[in-house]
Amino acid sequence: MASRRPARRLVLTALCRAFSGRGCQLAPERGAERRDAAPSRVSRFCPPRKSRHDWIGPPDKYSNLRPIHFYIPENESPLEQKLRELRQETQEWNQQFWADQNLTFHKEKEEFVRSRLKAKGLDLRTESGQKATLNAEEMADFYKEFLSKNFQKHMYYNRDWYKRNFAITFFMGKVALERIWNKLRPKQKTSS
């Protein structure tokens, strides 16, 4: 039992390092890897070592999603491990998708505002030095165009999101049944 504690501490340290961005590779976005992809660093938040629960960290600055730091029990069954890994992989995939999507959105929004202001003969800054903006009606054109242009990408994301969540729900059911079975199964007595 004492030999498991250092191993567990190493796992927790590795998990904390992974979430702080050192050596963590997030699942690639559907299709080719992009050069303008958002950084894959999720959060520097690390839960207390003695915690026995999943922790939800602060929002990621790129994806705006809150990362989950998963607790790894000492006696985790192979099925529970598969469930946890599937949840971690789904979280990383989701974080990366929204980080990339938000980066693209902000870049295209800035380009749209710049081109509209230029077409009106206006500068990017007002006379008082504030950033020039467009009205809601003009921005509605951008939002409509952005959503139309990214419709297919969002459709694939939603399809994959549902597939992943159904798989997670299925494994959660299997884990629950495994736990019930283990409680109901008669304990084997050791003979001396």
mmCIF file with all atom_site columns, C-alpha atoms in Angstrom:
data_model
loop_
_atom_site.group_PDB
_atom_site.id
_atom_site.type_symbol
_atom_site.label_atom_id
_atom_site.label_alt_id
_atom_site.label_comp_id
_atom_site.label_asym_id
_atom_site.label_entity_id
_atom_site.label_seq_id
_atom_site.pdbx_PDB_ins_code
_atom_site.Cartn_x
_atom_site.Cartn_y
_atom_site.Cartn_z
_atom_site.occupancy
_atom_site.B_iso_or_equiv
_atom_site.pdbx_formal_charge
_atom_site.auth_seq_id
_atom_site.auth_comp_id
_atom_site.auth_asym_id
_atom_site.auth_atom_id
_atom_site.pdbx_PDB_model_num
ATOM 1   C CA . MET A 1 1   ? 0.000   0.000   0.000   1.00 0.00 ? 1   MET A CA 1
ATOM 2   C CA . ALA A 1 2   ? 2.853   2.387   0.810   1.00 0.00 ? 2   ALA A CA 1
ATOM 3   C CA . SER A 1 3   ? 4.343   1.770   -2.644  1.00 0.00 ? 3   SER A CA 1
ATOM 4   C CA . ARG A 1 4   ? 1.114   2.984   -4.300  1.00 0.00 ? 4   ARG A CA 1
ATOM 5   C CA . ARG A 1 5   ? 1.273   6.429   -2.671  1.00 0.00 ? 5   ARG A CA 1
ATOM 6   C CA . PRO A 1 6   ? 4.443   7.636   -4.446  1.00 0.00 ? 6   PRO A CA 1
ATOM 7   C CA . ALA A 1 7   ? 3.030   6.317   -7.727  1.00 0.00 ? 7   ALA A CA 1
ATOM 8   C CA . ARG A 1 8   ? -0.246  8.128   -7.069  1.00 0.00 ? 8   ARG A CA 1
ATOM 9   C CA . ARG A 1 9   ? 1.639   11.320  -6.236  1.00 0.00 ? 9   ARG A CA 1
ATOM 10  C CA . LEU A 1 10  ? 3.534   11.005  -9.537  1.00 0.00 ? 10  LEU A CA 1
ATOM 11  C CA . VAL A 1 11  ? 0.250   10.552  -11.401 1.00 0.00 ? 11  VAL A CA 1
ATOM 12  C CA . LEU A 1 12  ? -1.244  13.628  -9.714  1.00 0.00 ? 12  LEU A CA 1
ATOM 13  C CA . THR A 1 13  ? 1.890   15.662  -10.416 1.00 0.00 ? 13  THR A CA 1
ATOM 14  C CA . ALA A 1 14  ? 1.842   14.553  -14.049 1.00 0.00 ? 14  ALA A CA 1
ATOM 15  C CA . LEU A 1 15  ? -1.847  15.403  -14.283 1.00 0.00 ? 15  LEU A CA 1
ATOM 16  C CA . CYS A 1 16  ? -1.260  18.866  -12.818 1.00 0.00 ? 16  CYS A CA 1
ATOM 17  C CA . ARG A 1 17  ? 1.616   19.440  -15.245 1.00 0.00 ? 17  ARG A CA 1
ATOM 18  C CA . ALA A 1 18  ? -0.542  18.312  -18.144 1.00 0.00 ? 18  ALA A CA 1
ATOM 19  C CA . PHE A 1 19  ? -3.232  20.797  -17.196 1.00 0.00 ? 19  PHE A CA 1
ATOM 20  C CA . SER A 1 20  ? -0.705  23.595  -16.778 1.00 0.00 ? 20  SER A CA 1
ATOM 21  C CA . GLY A 1 21  ? 0.334   23.136  -20.384 1.00 0.00 ? 21  GLY A CA 1
ATOM 22  C CA . ARG A 1 22  ? 3.770   21.545  -20.087 1.00 0.00 ? 22  ARG A CA 1
ATOM 23  C CA . GLY A 1 23  ? 3.910   18.569  -22.442 1.00 0.00 ? 23  GLY A CA 1
ATOM 24  C CA . CYS A 1 24  ? 0.149   18.419  -22.907 1.00 0.00 ? 24  CYS A CA 1
ATOM 25  C CA . GLN A 1 25  ? -1.011  17.624  -26.427 1.00 0.00 ? 25  GLN A CA 1
ATOM 26  C CA . LEU A 1 26  ? -4.680  18.292  -27.041 1.00 0.00 ? 26  LEU A CA 1
ATOM 27  C CA . ALA A 1 27  ? -6.629  16.248  -29.532 1.00 0.00 ? 27  ALA A CA 1
ATOM 28  C CA . PRO A 1 28  ? -6.332  17.826  -32.982 1.00 0.00 ? 28  PRO A CA 1
ATOM 29  C CA . GLU A 1 29  ? -9.280  19.537  -34.583 1.00 0.00 ? 29  GLU A CA 1
ATOM 30  C CA . ARG A 1 30  ? -11.165 17.711  -37.313 1.00 0.00 ? 30  ARG A CA 1
ATOM 31  C CA . GLY A 1 31  ? -9.131  18.010  -40.511 1.00 0.00 ? 31  GLY A CA 1
ATOM 32  C CA . ALA A 1 32  ? -5.609  19.279  -41.000 1.00 0.00 ? 32  ALA A CA 1
ATOM 33  C CA . GLU A 1 33  ? -3.722  20.927  -38.158 1.00 0.00 ? 33  GLU A CA 1
ATOM 34  C CA . ARG A 1 34  ? -3.759  24.699  -38.348 1.00 0.00 ? 34  ARG A CA 1
ATOM 35  C CA . ARG A 1 35  ? -0.890  27.102  -37.846 1.00 0.00 ? 35  ARG A CA 1
ATOM 36  C CA . ASP A 1 36  ? -3.176  29.784  -36.442 1.00 0.00 ? 36  ASP A CA 1
ATOM 37  C CA . ALA A 1 37  ? -4.614  27.408  -33.835 1.00 0.00 ? 37  ALA A CA 1
ATOM 38  C CA . ALA A 1 38  ? -5.081  28.789  -30.354 1.00 0.00 ? 38  ALA A CA 1
ATOM 39  C CA . PRO A 1 39  ? -2.512  27.746  -27.747 1.00 0.00 ? 39  PRO A CA 1
ATOM 40  C CA . SER A 1 40  ? -3.420  24.441  -26.131 1.00 0.00 ? 40  SER A CA 1
ATOM 41  C CA . ARG A 1 41  ? -2.560  25.535  -22.604 1.00 0.00 ? 41  ARG A CA 1
ATOM 42  C CA . VAL A 1 42  ? -5.650  24.954  -20.490 1.00 0.00 ? 42  VAL A CA 1
ATOM 43  C CA . SER A 1 43  ? -5.028  26.230  -16.964 1.00 0.00 ? 43  SER A CA 1
ATOM 44  C CA . ARG A 1 44  ? -2.391  26.415  -14.262 1.00 0.00 ? 44  ARG A CA 1
ATOM 45  C CA . PHE A 1 45  ? -4.978  25.521  -11.628 1.00 0.00 ? 45  PHE A CA 1
ATOM 46  C CA . CYS A 1 46  ? -4.149  22.398  -9.631  1.00 0.00 ? 46  CYS A CA 1
ATOM 47  C CA . PRO A 1 47  ? -6.462  20.922  -6.959  1.00 0.00 ? 47  PRO A CA 1
ATOM 48  C CA . PRO A 1 48  ? -5.168  20.001  -3.494  1.00 0.00 ? 48  PRO A CA 1
ATOM 49  C CA . ARG A 1 49  ? -3.257  16.719  -3.388  1.00 0.00 ? 49  ARG A CA 1
ATOM 50  C CA . LYS A 1 50  ? -5.561  15.070  -0.852  1.00 0.00 ? 50  LYS A CA 1
ATOM 51  C CA . SER A 1 51  ? -8.728  15.817  -2.820  1.00 0.00 ? 51  SER A CA 1
ATOM 52  C CA . ARG A 1 52  ? -10.947 12.832  -3.580  1.00 0.00 ? 52  ARG A CA 1
ATOM 53  C CA . HIS A 1 53  ? -13.243 14.574  -6.049  1.00 0.00 ? 53  HIS A CA 1
ATOM 54  C CA . ASP A 1 54  ? -13.151 16.062  -9.533  1.00 0.00 ? 54  ASP A CA 1
ATOM 55  C CA . TRP A 1 55  ? -12.381 19.789  -9.516  1.00 0.00 ? 55  TRP A CA 1
ATOM 56  C CA . ILE A 1 56  ? -13.577 22.427  -11.947 1.00 0.00 ? 56  ILE A CA 1
ATOM 57  C CA . GLY A 1 57  ? -10.937 25.042  -12.703 1.00 0.00 ? 57  GLY A CA 1
ATOM 58  C CA . PRO A 1 58  ? -11.243 28.678  -13.716 1.00 0.00 ? 58  PRO A CA 1
ATOM 59  C CA . PRO A 1 59  ? -12.333 29.491  -17.286 1.00 0.00 ? 59  PRO A CA 1
ATOM 60  C CA . ASP A 1 60  ? -9.709  29.001  -19.968 1.00 0.00 ? 60  ASP A CA 1
ATOM 61  C CA . LYS A 1 61  ? -8.684  32.310  -21.503 1.00 0.00 ? 61  LYS A CA 1
ATOM 62  C CA . TYR A 1 62  ? -8.989  31.014  -25.076 1.00 0.00 ? 62  TYR A CA 1
ATOM 63  C CA . SER A 1 63  ? -11.990 28.660  -25.039 1.00 0.00 ? 63  SER A CA 1
ATOM 64  C CA . ASN A 1 64  ? -13.926 30.277  -22.138 1.00 0.00 ? 64  ASN A CA 1
ATOM 65  C CA . LEU A 1 65  ? -14.680 26.743  -20.879 1.00 0.00 ? 65  LEU A CA 1
ATOM 66  C CA . ARG A 1 66  ? -13.884 25.575  -17.356 1.00 0.00 ? 66  ARG A CA 1
ATOM 67  C CA . PRO A 1 67  ? -11.488 22.604  -17.402 1.00 0.00 ? 67  PRO A CA 1
ATOM 68  C CA . ILE A 1 68  ? -12.206 19.638  -15.160 1.00 0.00 ? 68  ILE A CA 1
ATOM 69  C CA . HIS A 1 69  ? -9.377  18.075  -13.180 1.00 0.00 ? 69  HIS A CA 1
ATOM 70  C CA . PHE A 1 70  ? -10.329 14.427  -12.779 1.00 0.00 ? 70  PHE A CA 1
ATOM 71  C CA . TYR A 1 71  ? -9.704  12.533  -9.557  1.00 0.00 ? 71  TYR A CA 1
ATOM 72  C CA . ILE A 1 72  ? -7.954  9.184   -10.043 1.00 0.00 ? 72  ILE A CA 1
ATOM 73  C CA . PRO A 1 73  ? -8.845  6.718   -7.260  1.00 0.00 ? 73  PRO A CA 1
ATOM 74  C CA . GLU A 1 74  ? -6.237  4.208   -6.120  1.00 0.00 ? 74  GLU A CA 1
ATOM 75  C CA . ASN A 1 75  ? -8.503  1.230   -6.829  1.00 0.00 ? 75  ASN A CA 1
ATOM 76  C CA . GLU A 1 76  ? -9.813  2.476   -10.197 1.00 0.00 ? 76  GLU A CA 1
ATOM 77  C CA . SER A 1 77  ? -11.173 -0.433  -12.242 1.00 0.00 ? 77  SER A CA 1
ATOM 78  C CA . PRO A 1 78  ? -10.276 -0.774  -15.930 1.00 0.00 ? 78  PRO A CA 1
ATOM 79  C CA . LEU A 1 79  ? -13.832 0.273   -16.839 1.00 0.00 ? 79  LEU A CA 1
ATOM 80  C CA . GLU A 1 80  ? -13.648 3.356   -14.579 1.00 0.00 ? 80  GLU A CA 1
ATOM 81  C CA . GLN A 1 81  ? -10.269 4.212   -16.123 1.00 0.00 ? 81  GLN A CA 1
ATOM 82  C CA . LYS A 1 82  ? -11.733 3.931   -19.628 1.00 0.00 ? 82  LYS A CA 1
ATOM 83  C CA . LEU A 1 83  ? -14.592 6.256   -18.607 1.00 0.00 ? 83  LEU A CA 1
ATOM 84  C CA . ARG A 1 84  ? -12.229 8.817   -17.065 1.00 0.00 ? 84  ARG A CA 1
ATOM 85  C CA . GLU A 1 85  ? -9.928  8.763   -20.096 1.00 0.00 ? 85  GLU A CA 1
ATOM 86  C CA . LEU A 1 86  ? -12.891 9.176   -22.444 1.00 0.00 ? 86  LEU A CA 1
ATOM 87  C CA . ARG A 1 87  ? -14.109 12.152  -20.399 1.00 0.00 ? 87  ARG A CA 1
ATOM 88  C CA . GLN A 1 88  ? -10.609 13.692  -20.394 1.00 0.00 ? 88  GLN A CA 1
ATOM 89  C CA . GLU A 1 89  ? -10.213 13.207  -24.132 1.00 0.00 ? 89  GLU A CA 1
ATOM 90  C CA . THR A 1 90  ? -13.644 14.739  -24.760 1.00 0.00 ? 90  THR A CA 1
ATOM 91  C CA . GLN A 1 91  ? -12.815 17.710  -22.559 1.00 0.00 ? 91  GLN A CA 1
ATOM 92  C CA . GLU A 1 92  ? -9.510  18.301  -24.373 1.00 0.00 ? 92  GLU A CA 1
ATOM 93  C CA . TRP A 1 93  ? -11.221 17.990  -27.778 1.00 0.00 ? 93  TRP A CA 1
ATOM 94  C CA . ASN A 1 94  ? -13.937 20.422  -26.674 1.00 0.00 ? 94  ASN A CA 1
ATOM 95  C CA . GLN A 1 95  ? -11.421 22.902  -25.231 1.00 0.00 ? 95  GLN A CA 1
ATOM 96  C CA . GLN A 1 96  ? -9.371  22.859  -28.434 1.00 0.00 ? 96  GLN A CA 1
ATOM 97  C CA . PHE A 1 97  ? -12.394 23.248  -30.710 1.00 0.00 ? 97  PHE A CA 1
ATOM 98  C CA . TRP A 1 98  ? -13.692 26.301  -28.853 1.00 0.00 ? 98  TRP A CA 1
ATOM 99  C CA . ALA A 1 99  ? -10.253 27.862  -28.462 1.00 0.00 ? 99  ALA A CA 1
ATOM 100 C CA . ASP A 1 100 ? -9.718  27.601  -32.234 1.00 0.00 ? 100 ASP A CA 1
ATOM 101 C CA . GLN A 1 101 ? -13.281 28.723  -32.976 1.00 0.00 ? 101 GLN A CA 1
ATOM 102 C CA . ASN A 1 102 ? -12.995 31.784  -30.723 1.00 0.00 ? 102 ASN A CA 1
ATOM 103 C CA . LEU A 1 103 ? -9.631  32.716  -32.253 1.00 0.00 ? 103 LEU A CA 1
ATOM 104 C CA . THR A 1 104 ? -11.103 32.513  -35.756 1.00 0.00 ? 104 THR A CA 1
ATOM 105 C CA . PHE A 1 105 ? -14.179 34.484  -34.692 1.00 0.00 ? 105 PHE A CA 1
ATOM 106 C CA . HIS A 1 106 ? -12.151 37.342  -33.190 1.00 0.00 ? 106 HIS A CA 1
ATOM 107 C CA . LYS A 1 107 ? -9.780  37.547  -36.175 1.00 0.00 ? 107 LYS A CA 1
ATOM 108 C CA . GLU A 1 108 ? -12.621 37.616  -38.698 1.00 0.00 ? 108 GLU A CA 1
ATOM 109 C CA . LYS A 1 109 ? -14.605 40.102  -36.611 1.00 0.00 ? 109 LYS A CA 1
ATOM 110 C CA . GLU A 1 110 ? -11.622 42.497  -36.483 1.00 0.00 ? 110 GLU A CA 1
ATOM 111 C CA . GLU A 1 111 ? -11.145 42.169  -40.261 1.00 0.00 ? 111 GLU A CA 1
ATOM 112 C CA . PHE A 1 112 ? -14.866 42.814  -40.865 1.00 0.00 ? 112 PHE A CA 1
ATOM 113 C CA . VAL A 1 113 ? -14.930 45.912  -38.640 1.00 0.00 ? 113 VAL A CA 1
ATOM 114 C CA . ARG A 1 114 ? -11.722 47.229  -40.226 1.00 0.00 ? 114 ARG A CA 1
ATOM 115 C CA . SER A 1 115 ? -13.029 46.741  -43.780 1.00 0.00 ? 115 SER A CA 1
ATOM 116 C CA . ARG A 1 116 ? -16.411 48.374  -42.995 1.00 0.00 ? 116 ARG A CA 1
ATOM 117 C CA . LEU A 1 117 ? -14.789 51.343  -41.287 1.00 0.00 ? 117 LEU A CA 1
ATOM 118 C CA . LYS A 1 118 ? -12.373 51.732  -44.205 1.00 0.00 ? 118 LYS A CA 1
ATOM 119 C CA . ALA A 1 119 ? -15.289 51.609  -46.669 1.00 0.00 ? 119 ALA A CA 1
ATOM 120 C CA . LYS A 1 120 ? -16.958 54.456  -44.703 1.00 0.00 ? 120 LYS A CA 1
ATOM 121 C CA . GLY A 1 121 ? -13.698 56.402  -44.738 1.00 0.00 ? 121 GLY A CA 1
ATOM 122 C CA . LEU A 1 122 ? -13.325 56.187  -40.943 1.00 0.00 ? 122 LEU A CA 1
ATOM 123 C CA . ASP A 1 123 ? -10.241 55.460  -38.867 1.00 0.00 ? 123 ASP A CA 1
ATOM 124 C CA . LEU A 1 124 ? -9.927  52.532  -36.427 1.00 0.00 ? 124 LEU A CA 1
ATOM 125 C CA . ARG A 1 125 ? -9.858  55.071  -33.568 1.00 0.00 ? 125 ARG A CA 1
ATOM 126 C CA . THR A 1 126 ? -12.229 57.928  -32.883 1.00 0.00 ? 126 THR A CA 1
ATOM 127 C CA . GLU A 1 127 ? -11.027 61.491  -32.294 1.00 0.00 ? 127 GLU A CA 1
ATOM 128 C CA . SER A 1 128 ? -11.084 60.822  -28.535 1.00 0.00 ? 128 SER A CA 1
ATOM 129 C CA . GLY A 1 129 ? -8.797  57.800  -29.010 1.00 0.00 ? 129 GLY A CA 1
ATOM 130 C CA . GLN A 1 130 ? -11.455 55.126  -28.403 1.00 0.00 ? 130 GLN A CA 1
ATOM 131 C CA . LYS A 1 131 ? -11.762 52.120  -30.667 1.00 0.00 ? 131 LYS A CA 1
ATOM 132 C CA . ALA A 1 132 ? -14.312 52.782  -33.419 1.00 0.00 ? 132 ALA A CA 1
ATOM 133 C CA . THR A 1 133 ? -17.257 50.360  -33.550 1.00 0.00 ? 133 THR A CA 1
ATOM 134 C CA . LEU A 1 134 ? -20.094 49.469  -35.873 1.00 0.00 ? 134 LEU A CA 1
ATOM 135 C CA . ASN A 1 135 ? -23.774 49.509  -34.972 1.00 0.00 ? 135 ASN A CA 1
ATOM 136 C CA . ALA A 1 136 ? -25.748 46.361  -34.115 1.00 0.00 ? 136 ALA A CA 1
ATOM 137 C CA . GLU A 1 137 ? -27.325 46.130  -37.566 1.00 0.00 ? 137 GLU A CA 1
ATOM 138 C CA . GLU A 1 138 ? -23.946 46.140  -39.296 1.00 0.00 ? 138 GLU A CA 1
ATOM 139 C CA . MET A 1 139 ? -22.562 43.575  -36.850 1.00 0.00 ? 139 MET A CA 1
ATOM 140 C CA . ALA A 1 140 ? -25.610 41.368  -37.490 1.00 0.00 ? 140 ALA A CA 1
ATOM 141 C CA . ASP A 1 141 ? -24.350 41.028  -41.087 1.00 0.00 ? 141 ASP A CA 1
ATOM 142 C CA . PHE A 1 142 ? -21.032 39.714  -39.768 1.00 0.00 ? 142 PHE A CA 1
ATOM 143 C CA . TYR A 1 143 ? -22.653 37.255  -37.336 1.00 0.00 ? 143 TYR A CA 1
ATOM 144 C CA . LYS A 1 144 ? -24.944 35.891  -40.053 1.00 0.00 ? 144 LYS A CA 1
ATOM 145 C CA . GLU A 1 145 ? -22.048 35.526  -42.499 1.00 0.00 ? 145 GLU A CA 1
ATOM 146 C CA . PHE A 1 146 ? -19.805 33.891  -39.874 1.00 0.00 ? 146 PHE A CA 1
ATOM 147 C CA . LEU A 1 147 ? -22.463 31.354  -38.876 1.00 0.00 ? 147 LEU A CA 1
ATOM 148 C CA . SER A 1 148 ? -23.264 30.544  -42.510 1.00 0.00 ? 148 SER A CA 1
ATOM 149 C CA . LYS A 1 149 ? -19.591 30.101  -43.370 1.00 0.00 ? 149 LYS A CA 1
ATOM 150 C CA . ASN A 1 150 ? -19.016 27.812  -40.354 1.00 0.00 ? 150 ASN A CA 1
ATOM 151 C CA . PHE A 1 151 ? -22.286 25.867  -40.584 1.00 0.00 ? 151 PHE A CA 1
ATOM 152 C CA . GLN A 1 152 ? -20.630 22.617  -41.743 1.00 0.00 ? 152 GLN A CA 1
ATOM 153 C CA . LYS A 1 153 ? -17.924 22.859  -39.076 1.00 0.00 ? 153 LYS A CA 1
ATOM 154 C CA . HIS A 1 154 ? -20.552 23.370  -36.335 1.00 0.00 ? 154 HIS A CA 1
ATOM 155 C CA . MET A 1 155 ? -22.639 20.520  -37.711 1.00 0.00 ? 155 MET A CA 1
ATOM 156 C CA . TYR A 1 156 ? -19.658 18.140  -37.483 1.00 0.00 ? 156 TYR A CA 1
ATOM 157 C CA . TYR A 1 157 ? -18.851 19.449  -33.998 1.00 0.00 ? 157 TYR A CA 1
ATOM 158 C CA . ASN A 1 158 ? -22.434 18.834  -32.805 1.00 0.00 ? 158 ASN A CA 1
ATOM 159 C CA . ARG A 1 159 ? -22.484 15.352  -34.319 1.00 0.00 ? 159 ARG A CA 1
ATOM 160 C CA . ASP A 1 160 ? -19.187 14.438  -32.662 1.00 0.00 ? 160 ASP A CA 1
ATOM 161 C CA . TRP A 1 161 ? -20.284 16.055  -29.381 1.00 0.00 ? 161 TRP A CA 1
ATOM 162 C CA . TYR A 1 162 ? -23.423 13.892  -29.271 1.00 0.00 ? 162 TYR A CA 1
ATOM 163 C CA . LYS A 1 163 ? -21.469 10.739  -30.173 1.00 0.00 ? 163 LYS A CA 1
ATOM 164 C CA . ARG A 1 164 ? -18.958 11.402  -27.404 1.00 0.00 ? 164 ARG A CA 1
ATOM 165 C CA . ASN A 1 165 ? -21.642 12.173  -24.835 1.00 0.00 ? 165 ASN A CA 1
ATOM 166 C CA . PHE A 1 166 ? -23.618 9.033   -25.701 1.00 0.00 ? 166 PHE A CA 1
ATOM 167 C CA . ALA A 1 167 ? -20.414 6.986   -25.330 1.00 0.00 ? 167 ALA A CA 1
ATOM 168 C CA . ILE A 1 168 ? -19.695 8.649   -21.956 1.00 0.00 ? 168 ILE A CA 1
ATOM 169 C CA . THR A 1 169 ? -23.271 8.017   -20.796 1.00 0.00 ? 169 THR A CA 1
ATOM 170 C CA . PHE A 1 170 ? -23.027 4.379   -21.911 1.00 0.00 ? 170 PHE A CA 1
ATOM 171 C CA . PHE A 1 171 ? -19.775 3.883   -19.967 1.00 0.00 ? 171 PHE A CA 1
ATOM 172 C CA . MET A 1 172 ? -21.257 5.641   -16.923 1.00 0.00 ? 172 MET A CA 1
ATOM 173 C CA . GLY A 1 173 ? -24.089 3.097   -16.996 1.00 0.00 ? 173 GLY A CA 1
ATOM 174 C CA . LYS A 1 174 ? -21.606 0.235   -17.277 1.00 0.00 ? 174 LYS A CA 1
ATOM 175 C CA . VAL A 1 175 ? -19.565 1.604   -14.343 1.00 0.00 ? 175 VAL A CA 1
ATOM 176 C CA . ALA A 1 176 ? -22.725 1.975   -12.229 1.00 0.00 ? 176 ALA A CA 1
ATOM 177 C CA . LEU A 1 177 ? -23.735 -1.627  -13.015 1.00 0.00 ? 177 LEU A CA 1
ATOM 178 C CA . GLU A 1 178 ? -20.205 -2.837  -12.232 1.00 0.00 ? 178 GLU A CA 1
ATOM 179 C CA . ARG A 1 179 ? -20.311 -1.101  -8.839  1.00 0.00 ? 179 ARG A CA 1
ATOM 180 C CA . ILE A 1 180 ? -23.746 -2.559  -8.032  1.00 0.00 ? 180 ILE A CA 1
ATOM 181 C CA . TRP A 1 181 ? -22.563 -6.020  -9.109  1.00 0.00 ? 181 TRP A CA 1
ATOM 182 C CA . ASN A 1 182 ? -19.454 -5.741  -6.927  1.00 0.00 ? 182 ASN A CA 1
ATOM 183 C CA . LYS A 1 183 ? -21.575 -4.790  -3.891  1.00 0.00 ? 183 LYS A CA 1
ATOM 184 C CA . LEU A 1 184 ? -24.067 -7.604  -4.434  1.00 0.00 ? 184 LEU A CA 1
ATOM 185 C CA . ARG A 1 185 ? -21.523 -10.294 -5.303  1.00 0.00 ? 185 ARG A CA 1
ATOM 186 C CA . PRO A 1 186 ? -20.666 -12.464 -2.303  1.00 0.00 ? 186 PRO A CA 1
ATOM 187 C CA . LYS A 1 187 ? -17.175 -11.835 -0.968  1.00 0.00 ? 187 LYS A CA 1
ATOM 188 C CA . GLN A 1 188 ? -14.800 -14.757 -1.387  1.00 0.00 ? 188 GLN A CA 1
ATOM 189 C CA . LYS A 1 189 ? -13.365 -15.963 1.885   1.00 0.00 ? 189 LYS A CA 1
ATOM 190 C CA . THR A 1 190 ? -9.714  -16.844 2.071   1.00 0.00 ? 190 THR A CA 1
ATOM 191 C CA . SER A 1 191 ? -9.080  -20.326 3.415   1.00 0.00 ? 191 SER A CA 1
ATOM 192 C CA . SER A 1 192 ? -6.221  -20.892 5.843   1.00 0.00 ? 192 SER A CA 1
#
